[in-house]
Structures are given as C-alpha cells and as structure tokens.
C-alpha cells in the first residue's frame, strides 16, 4: 500500500505559488485573502488559523476577521460589500458553517464571483458544470484531483465512486472528475445516505472518494483489492490520552483497508493540506486575473 502524502504535494504547490507571488510583487502587487469567521466553532477556528499562517508563509496579505456569534445577516452582508471593493483583497472566504440564523446561500451570493476563491458562488458552480476554466473550483475537490494527478493515478476511464453529495465536496468532485481532459474523463457514481447496497457500489470502484463526515464509515467490505482511496473526512473522536481530548480520523477505517488498497491518503496529512494549498492557488489566480483586467 502506498501512502499519498498530502503535505508533500501541498509543499510542491506552494513552491510554484511562491514564484507567481514573486512576479506579482515585482509589479507592486501582493495577493490578499480575507477569511471571515462568525462564532466560536473550535474546528473552524483551527482552519482559519491554518489559512492565516499559510498566507504569512507565502508572503501573502491576509485579513482574519472574527465576528461574534450574534453578528446579524445585514452586518455580514455589509462586510462582504466592503471586501468586494477593497483593492487589497483578491479572495474572500466565509468559514462554513455559520451560525444558524445566517442564510449561507445569501452570503455566498453576495461575494463578487471574481473574489469567490471557495468556488461556491452560483456563477462559479455553473462554470464548473460548463467546463469553463475562467471560474473557481472548490478547494477540497480540486485538492483531491491534484493529489491523484501528483502520484500519477489515471482517472481517464476509471470507475470512481464519490460517497457524499454536498455542495462543498461531493457534487463538485463528481463534476471535476467528469470534465474532459487530464484529471477527468472518469466514469463517476455519486452515493449518499439514501444509496442502497453502498458496499456493493464502492467495491466496484477503481478509486473511492470518501466524503461522508462519518468516522470510519467505510471498512474492508467497501473496498476492492487494489483500489485507490481518497479520504476527505476529518472527524474528531474522543481520545483520553491526547492533550486535546480528541484525535482526528477519516471516513475510512485506515487500519481495516490498508492491506487491500493500492494507495490511500492519511488523515490528517492527506486532503487537508491540499485544501489549503488550493485556496492559496485560487487566491493567487484571482489576484492575477483582477490585476490583468484593470
Ligand atoms: P456533509 O455533511 O455536508 O455531507 C455528507 C454527505 O455524505 C451527504 O451527501 C450525505 O448524504 C452523505 N452521507 C452521510 N452518511 C452517509 C452514509 N452512511 N452513507 C452514504 N452517504 C452518507 O459533509 P461535507 O461534504 O461538508 O464533508 C464531508 C467530510 O469531509 C466531513 O468529514 C468534513 O469534515 C470533511 N471535509 C474535509 C475537508 C478537508 O479539507 N479535508 C474540507 C471539507 C470537508 P445526504 O446528502 O443524503 O445527507
């Protein structure tokens, strides 16, 4: 079994980004990312910290905006409007999930699609479906596709089962793998919580992409001998011996499938670092496009 190393692949992406950032800086431009966090979800706080740190490491400008849980929808919309016209900001991200009184769709739609580095705006979703490269693709599925390509796993003609149909992971993942060309051309099946005979379906896959948000939900009965597994899941499970009181596990039972699969991403250290690398890549691209269009 080969371990697909997300940290290594992310470091390689960062290296190419550094070159693009240097070129921008020579023109007096620094790519800027605004990350907005509403409320105090500990997992979200950790993600936001990580994004901030990565921006700093790459010499990018980052604005971390932490708002209290009782921020109103109007206040948040007002902030988005300001960021949309802020010349120092090229990418805007509102950390999901927001508190329940916030209409996430309305927030997504308020972001200028040219700064929508998360790729969730309807215009960018449509561009992905239409195979229009001028849009932004959501970072996690883009990271999964890069991981497969970085270790030379062929998707063309492969049977790929995506487990999960969320707008953040499952659906855009399926669209990406269906696209014509390198990293696409796959035969894609999307499974979800209403799917019957899940194990039978995933066992038919050359590549399984697990994005269910259920710790260790996929075991050896779901995976055929020689399959490749991309485990998107990040789940906190209680662990008394750990200082934090928890440990992170994926949606796949790593120990149970390690012997049968050809390659697998670890959790942590697989898809997670690639998601952040893709966010940085989208932000640099947004900056280049905005500057070239002026
Ligand atoms: P959601 O909860 O939005 O979606 C989960 C999907 O899995 C749904 O489509 C759901 O089906 C399906 N599902 C749930 N249970 C089952 C089951 N027993 N059998 C088959 N399908 C099932 O989660 P996300 O897509 O946002 O995230 C998925 C996982 O990926 C989470 O662990 C999350 O933490 C992780 N994640 C990791 C990221 C990273 O950077 N590595 C980034 C984003 C997410 P239905 O639609 O019918 O409810």
Short mmCIF file of C-alpha atoms and ligand atoms in Angstrom, two decimals:
data_model
loop_
_atom_site.label_atom_id
_atom_site.label_comp_id
_atom_site.label_asym_id
_atom_site.label_seq_id
_atom_site.Cartn_x
_atom_site.Cartn_y
_atom_site.Cartn_z
CA UNK A 1 0.00 0.00 0.00
CA UNK A 2 1.29 3.47 -0.89
CA UNK A 3 0.57 6.45 1.32
CA UNK A 4 -0.47 9.50 -0.71
CA UNK A 5 1.35 12.31 1.07
CA UNK A 6 -0.77 15.49 1.07
CA UNK A 7 1.87 17.54 2.88
CA UNK A 8 4.45 16.80 0.20
CA UNK A 9 2.04 17.56 -2.65
CA UNK A 10 0.96 20.79 -0.92
CA UNK A 11 4.61 21.86 -0.46
CA UNK A 12 5.18 21.40 -4.21
CA UNK A 13 2.14 23.59 -4.98
CA UNK A 14 3.41 26.25 -2.53
CA UNK A 15 6.74 26.27 -4.36
CA UNK A 16 5.10 27.16 -7.68
CA UNK A 17 2.91 29.73 -5.94
CA UNK A 18 5.98 31.44 -4.46
CA UNK A 19 7.25 32.06 -8.00
CA UNK A 20 3.91 33.57 -9.08
CA UNK A 21 3.75 35.72 -5.91
CA UNK A 22 7.29 36.99 -6.55
CA UNK A 23 6.28 38.07 -10.07
CA UNK A 24 3.22 39.89 -8.70
CA UNK A 25 5.31 41.60 -6.03
CA UNK A 26 7.72 42.82 -8.71
CA UNK A 27 4.69 44.69 -10.11
CA UNK A 28 3.94 46.09 -6.63
CA UNK A 29 1.01 43.72 -6.01
CA UNK A 30 0.53 41.41 -3.01
CA UNK A 31 -2.24 38.79 -3.21
CA UNK A 32 -4.68 39.31 -0.34
CA UNK A 33 -7.14 36.90 1.27
CA UNK A 34 -9.91 37.82 3.72
CA UNK A 35 -11.16 34.99 5.92
CA UNK A 36 -14.34 35.73 7.86
CA UNK A 37 -15.31 33.62 10.85
CA UNK A 38 -18.65 34.11 12.60
CA UNK A 39 -18.94 32.46 16.03
CA UNK A 40 -16.58 30.28 18.00
CA UNK A 41 -16.64 26.82 16.47
CA UNK A 42 -13.27 25.30 17.59
CA UNK A 43 -12.73 23.32 14.36
CA UNK A 44 -13.45 26.44 12.27
CA UNK A 45 -11.07 28.49 14.43
CA UNK A 46 -8.33 25.92 13.77
CA UNK A 47 -8.96 26.02 9.98
CA UNK A 48 -8.90 29.82 9.95
CA UNK A 49 -5.62 29.91 11.93
CA UNK A 50 -4.10 27.50 9.46
CA UNK A 51 -5.15 29.59 6.45
CA UNK A 52 -3.75 32.72 8.08
CA UNK A 53 -0.42 31.01 8.79
CA UNK A 54 -0.12 29.70 5.25
CA UNK A 55 -0.73 33.19 3.83
CA UNK A 56 2.06 34.52 6.07
CA UNK A 57 4.44 31.75 5.00
CA UNK A 58 3.84 32.59 1.32
CA UNK A 59 4.22 36.34 1.87
CA UNK A 60 0.56 36.99 1.05
CA UNK A 61 -1.61 39.59 2.74
CA UNK A 62 -4.27 38.10 4.98
CA UNK A 63 -7.13 39.65 6.93
CA UNK A 64 -8.63 37.40 9.57
CA UNK A 65 -11.99 38.83 10.59
CA UNK A 66 -13.52 37.16 13.65
CA UNK A 67 -17.07 38.18 14.46
CA UNK A 68 -19.25 37.29 17.42
CA UNK A 69 -21.91 34.59 17.06
CA UNK A 70 -24.69 37.19 17.26
CA UNK A 71 -23.49 39.14 14.19
CA UNK A 72 -26.57 39.82 12.05
CA UNK A 73 -27.06 38.85 8.43
CA UNK A 74 -27.09 42.54 7.44
CA UNK A 75 -23.81 43.22 9.25
CA UNK A 76 -22.19 40.29 7.48
CA UNK A 77 -23.56 41.39 4.08
CA UNK A 78 -22.21 44.90 4.74
CA UNK A 79 -18.76 43.47 5.46
CA UNK A 80 -18.84 41.38 2.25
CA UNK A 81 -19.74 44.50 0.26
CA UNK A 82 -16.73 46.30 1.73
CA UNK A 83 -14.39 43.40 0.96
CA UNK A 84 -15.77 43.17 -2.60
CA UNK A 85 -14.42 46.66 -3.34
CA UNK A 86 -11.29 46.50 -1.17
CA UNK A 87 -8.31 46.72 -3.58
CA UNK A 88 -6.03 44.88 -1.13
CA UNK A 89 -8.33 41.83 -1.08
CA UNK A 90 -8.46 39.39 -4.02
CA UNK A 91 -10.07 36.42 -2.30
CA UNK A 92 -12.94 36.27 0.20
CA UNK A 93 -13.90 33.25 2.25
CA UNK A 94 -16.62 32.96 4.87
CA UNK A 95 -15.83 29.94 7.02
CA UNK A 96 -18.56 27.29 6.98
CA UNK A 97 -20.76 26.55 8.85
CA UNK A 98 -22.04 29.97 10.01
CA UNK A 99 -24.46 30.21 12.97
CA UNK A 100 -27.98 29.00 12.11
CA UNK A 101 -29.54 32.49 11.88
CA UNK A 102 -27.28 33.32 8.92
CA UNK A 103 -28.52 32.40 5.44
CA UNK A 104 -25.36 30.87 3.98
CA UNK A 105 -26.69 30.96 0.39
CA UNK A 106 -27.33 34.72 0.60
CA UNK A 107 -23.79 35.29 1.90
CA UNK A 108 -22.25 33.15 -0.86
CA UNK A 109 -24.22 35.03 -3.50
CA UNK A 110 -23.10 38.41 -2.13
CA UNK A 111 -19.42 37.65 -2.74
CA UNK A 112 -18.05 39.02 -6.02
CA UNK A 113 -17.60 35.84 -8.15
CA UNK A 114 -14.15 37.13 -9.17
CA UNK A 115 -13.13 37.01 -5.47
CA UNK A 116 -15.03 33.78 -4.67
CA UNK A 117 -11.94 31.64 -4.05
CA UNK A 118 -14.10 28.96 -2.38
CA UNK A 119 -15.90 28.43 -5.70
CA UNK A 120 -19.38 28.32 -4.14
CA UNK A 121 -20.99 31.26 -5.97
CA UNK A 122 -23.67 30.09 -8.48
CA UNK A 123 -21.65 31.60 -11.34
CA UNK A 124 -18.61 29.54 -10.41
CA UNK A 125 -20.72 26.41 -9.87
CA UNK A 126 -22.17 26.90 -13.37
CA UNK A 127 -18.73 27.46 -14.87
CA UNK A 128 -17.52 24.18 -13.36
CA UNK A 129 -20.52 22.34 -14.81
CA UNK A 130 -19.96 24.05 -18.20
CA UNK A 131 -16.21 23.26 -18.15
CA UNK A 132 -15.43 26.98 -18.37
CA UNK A 133 -11.89 27.43 -16.93
CA UNK A 134 -12.46 31.10 -16.04
CA UNK A 135 -14.31 30.12 -12.83
CA UNK A 136 -13.08 28.99 -9.42
CA UNK A 137 -13.34 25.33 -8.38
CA UNK A 138 -13.98 24.45 -4.68
CA UNK A 139 -10.68 23.83 -2.91
CA UNK A 140 -11.25 20.38 -1.40
CA UNK A 141 -12.29 18.56 -4.60
CA UNK A 142 -9.60 20.43 -6.53
CA UNK A 143 -7.07 19.23 -3.93
CA UNK A 144 -8.29 15.63 -4.29
CA UNK A 145 -7.89 15.78 -8.05
CA UNK A 146 -4.38 17.26 -7.72
CA UNK A 147 -3.43 14.53 -5.25
CA UNK A 148 -4.45 11.81 -7.71
CA UNK A 149 -2.51 13.50 -10.51
CA UNK A 150 0.53 14.18 -8.31
CA UNK A 151 1.06 10.46 -7.75
CA UNK A 152 0.27 9.51 -11.34
CA UNK A 153 -3.12 7.84 -10.77
CA UNK A 154 -5.02 7.79 -14.06
CA UNK A 155 -8.63 8.92 -13.88
CA UNK A 156 -9.41 8.55 -17.59
CA UNK A 157 -11.87 5.68 -17.99
CA UNK A 158 -11.58 4.79 -14.27
CA UNK A 159 -14.65 3.80 -12.25
CA UNK A 160 -14.76 6.36 -9.46
CA UNK A 161 -17.30 6.30 -6.64
CA UNK A 162 -17.75 9.54 -4.69
CA UNK A 163 -19.51 8.95 -1.37
CA UNK A 164 -21.23 12.21 -0.37
CA UNK A 165 -23.19 14.75 -2.42
CA UNK A 166 -22.56 18.04 -0.59
CA UNK A 167 -22.06 21.29 -2.48
CA UNK A 168 -18.64 21.67 -0.81
CA UNK A 169 -17.19 18.27 -1.67
CA UNK A 170 -19.25 15.52 -3.31
CA UNK A 171 -21.03 17.34 -6.16
CA UNK A 172 -18.09 19.48 -7.36
CA UNK A 173 -15.84 16.41 -7.02
CA UNK A 174 -18.08 14.46 -9.39
CA UNK A 175 -18.19 17.36 -11.88
CA UNK A 176 -14.40 17.71 -11.84
CA UNK A 177 -13.83 14.02 -12.48
CA UNK A 178 -16.36 14.09 -15.32
CA UNK A 179 -14.63 17.00 -17.06
CA UNK A 180 -12.90 16.20 -20.32
CA UNK A 181 -9.11 16.01 -20.20
CA UNK A 182 -6.31 15.39 -17.70
CA UNK A 183 -7.57 14.55 -14.19
CA UNK A 184 -11.06 13.92 -15.57
CA UNK A 185 -12.67 11.58 -18.13
CA UNK A 186 -13.77 9.22 -15.34
CA UNK A 187 -16.97 7.20 -15.08
CA UNK A 188 -18.43 8.66 -11.91
CA UNK A 189 -21.01 7.32 -9.47
CA UNK A 190 -22.19 9.50 -6.59
CA UNK A 191 -23.51 7.75 -3.47
CA UNK A 192 -25.28 9.32 -0.47
CA UNK A 193 -27.25 8.43 2.64
CA UNK A 194 -30.18 7.05 0.61
CA UNK A 195 -27.99 4.84 -1.56
CA UNK A 196 -28.87 1.15 -1.36
CA UNK A 197 -26.15 -1.54 -1.25
CA UNK A 198 -23.35 1.01 -0.73
CA UNK A 199 -20.65 -1.64 -0.18
CA UNK A 200 -21.50 -3.33 -3.47
CA UNK A 201 -21.20 0.00 -5.31
CA UNK A 202 -17.95 1.12 -3.68
CA UNK A 203 -16.44 -2.34 -4.23
CA UNK A 204 -16.85 -1.81 -7.98
CA UNK A 205 -14.64 1.31 -7.85
CA UNK A 206 -11.06 1.71 -9.01
CA UNK A 207 -10.99 4.89 -6.91
CA UNK A 208 -13.17 5.67 -3.88
CA UNK A 209 -13.53 9.26 -2.69
CA UNK A 210 -15.00 9.23 0.82
CA UNK A 211 -16.73 12.44 1.94
CA UNK A 212 -19.48 11.33 4.32
CA UNK A 213 -18.44 13.02 7.55
CA UNK A 214 -18.85 9.70 9.45
CA UNK A 215 -15.78 8.40 11.30
CA UNK A 216 -14.54 5.05 9.91
CA UNK A 217 -17.79 4.53 7.98
CA UNK A 218 -16.06 2.68 5.14
CA UNK A 219 -14.30 -0.59 6.03
CA UNK A 220 -12.73 -3.52 4.20
CA UNK A 221 -16.13 -4.70 2.92
CA UNK A 222 -16.41 -1.44 0.94
CA UNK A 223 -13.06 -1.59 -0.83
CA UNK A 224 -11.86 -3.97 -3.51
CA UNK A 225 -8.32 -5.30 -3.65
CA UNK A 226 -6.03 -2.77 -5.40
CA UNK A 227 -8.35 0.24 -5.19
CA UNK A 228 -7.15 3.80 -4.53
CA UNK A 229 -8.77 5.70 -1.64
CA UNK A 230 -9.00 9.44 -1.13
CA UNK A 231 -10.32 10.03 2.39
CA UNK A 232 -11.76 13.54 2.69
CA UNK A 233 -13.26 13.03 6.14
CA UNK A 234 -11.98 14.95 9.15
CA UNK A 235 -13.75 13.75 12.28
CA UNK A 236 -12.91 14.49 15.90
CA UNK A 237 -13.27 11.36 18.06
CA UNK A 238 -12.70 11.35 21.85
CA UNK A 239 -9.20 10.28 22.93
CA UNK A 240 -8.46 10.46 26.62
CA UNK A 241 -4.69 10.00 26.18
CA UNK A 242 -4.45 13.08 23.93
CA UNK A 243 -3.84 16.57 25.39
CA UNK A 244 -6.70 17.94 23.29
CA UNK A 245 -9.10 15.18 24.40
CA UNK A 246 -9.68 14.09 20.81
CA UNK A 247 -7.95 12.75 17.72
CA UNK A 248 -8.71 13.20 14.05
CA UNK A 249 -9.86 10.25 11.96
CA UNK A 250 -11.12 9.91 8.42
CA UNK A 251 -14.31 8.48 6.96
CA UNK A 252 -12.38 5.33 6.06
CA UNK A 253 -11.16 2.78 8.60
CA UNK A 254 -7.50 3.10 7.62
CA UNK A 255 -6.29 0.01 9.52
CA UNK A 256 -9.01 -2.18 8.05
CA UNK A 257 -8.34 -1.26 4.41
CA UNK A 258 -4.56 -0.64 4.44
CA UNK A 259 -3.74 -4.20 3.33
CA UNK A 260 -6.15 -4.30 0.39
CA UNK A 261 -5.85 -0.88 -1.21
CA UNK A 262 -3.11 0.17 -3.65
CA UNK A 263 -2.87 3.71 -2.25
CA UNK A 264 -4.62 5.82 0.38
CA UNK A 265 -4.47 9.33 1.84
CA UNK A 266 -3.81 9.54 5.60
CA UNK A 267 -5.94 11.64 7.99
CA UNK A 268 -4.51 14.03 8.99
CA UNK A 269 -1.88 14.84 6.34
CA UNK A 270 -3.81 13.91 3.18
CA UNK A 271 -6.59 16.04 1.73
CA UNK A 272 -6.43 18.71 4.49
CA UNK A 273 -3.09 20.33 3.48
CA UNK A 274 -4.12 20.18 -0.18
CA UNK A 275 -7.35 22.06 0.52
CA UNK A 276 -5.36 24.95 1.96
CA UNK A 277 -2.83 24.85 -0.88
CA UNK A 278 -5.71 25.08 -3.39
CA UNK A 279 -7.18 28.03 -1.51
CA UNK A 280 -3.85 29.84 -1.83
CA UNK A 281 -3.68 28.89 -5.51
CA UNK A 282 -7.19 30.22 -6.16
CA UNK A 283 -6.32 33.46 -4.34
CA UNK A 284 -3.15 34.00 -6.40
CA UNK A 285 -5.14 33.27 -9.58
CA UNK A 286 -7.86 35.73 -8.50
CA UNK A 287 -5.19 38.39 -7.90
CA UNK A 288 -3.57 37.80 -11.30
CA UNK A 289 -6.94 37.95 -13.08
CA UNK A 290 -8.14 41.07 -11.26
CA UNK A 291 -4.89 42.90 -11.94
CA UNK A 292 -4.77 41.88 -15.59
CA UNK A 293 -8.36 43.02 -16.15
CA UNK A 294 -7.65 46.55 -14.91
P1 LIG B 1 -21.90 16.98 4.60
O1 LIG B 1 -22.40 16.53 5.94
O2 LIG B 1 -22.36 18.26 4.03
O3 LIG B 1 -22.26 15.84 3.52
C1 LIG B 1 -22.09 14.48 3.82
C2 LIG B 1 -22.58 13.66 2.66
O4 LIG B 1 -22.41 12.29 2.98
C3 LIG B 1 -24.07 13.86 2.38
O5 LIG B 1 -24.29 13.92 0.98
C4 LIG B 1 -24.73 12.62 2.98
O6 LIG B 1 -25.87 12.17 2.28
C5 LIG B 1 -23.62 11.58 2.81
N1 LIG B 1 -23.72 10.53 3.81
C6 LIG B 1 -23.88 10.67 5.15
N2 LIG B 1 -23.94 9.46 5.74
C7 LIG B 1 -23.84 8.54 4.75
C8 LIG B 1 -23.85 7.12 4.73
N3 LIG B 1 -23.98 6.40 5.84
N4 LIG B 1 -23.73 6.51 3.52
C9 LIG B 1 -23.59 7.22 2.38
N5 LIG B 1 -23.57 8.56 2.36
C10 LIG B 1 -23.69 9.22 3.52
O7 LIG B 1 -20.32 16.92 4.69
P2 LIG B 1 -19.19 17.63 3.77
O8 LIG B 1 -19.33 17.21 2.38
O9 LIG B 1 -19.10 19.06 4.08
O10 LIG B 1 -17.88 16.96 4.42
C11 LIG B 1 -17.66 15.58 4.37
C12 LIG B 1 -16.45 15.24 5.22
O11 LIG B 1 -15.32 15.88 4.67
C13 LIG B 1 -16.52 15.72 6.67
O12 LIG B 1 -15.83 14.78 7.48
C14 LIG B 1 -15.75 17.02 6.66
O13 LIG B 1 -15.18 17.32 7.91
C15 LIG B 1 -14.69 16.69 5.65
N6 LIG B 1 -14.14 17.86 4.98
C16 LIG B 1 -12.79 17.89 4.88
C17 LIG B 1 -12.18 18.93 4.24
C18 LIG B 1 -10.71 18.89 4.10
O14 LIG B 1 -10.10 19.91 3.86
N7 LIG B 1 -10.08 17.72 4.20
C19 LIG B 1 -12.94 20.07 3.72
C20 LIG B 1 -14.38 19.88 3.77
C21 LIG B 1 -14.94 18.82 4.41
P3 LIG B 1 -27.25 13.04 2.19
O15 LIG B 1 -26.98 14.11 1.18
O16 LIG B 1 -28.26 12.05 1.75
O17 LIG B 1 -27.48 13.59 3.57
#
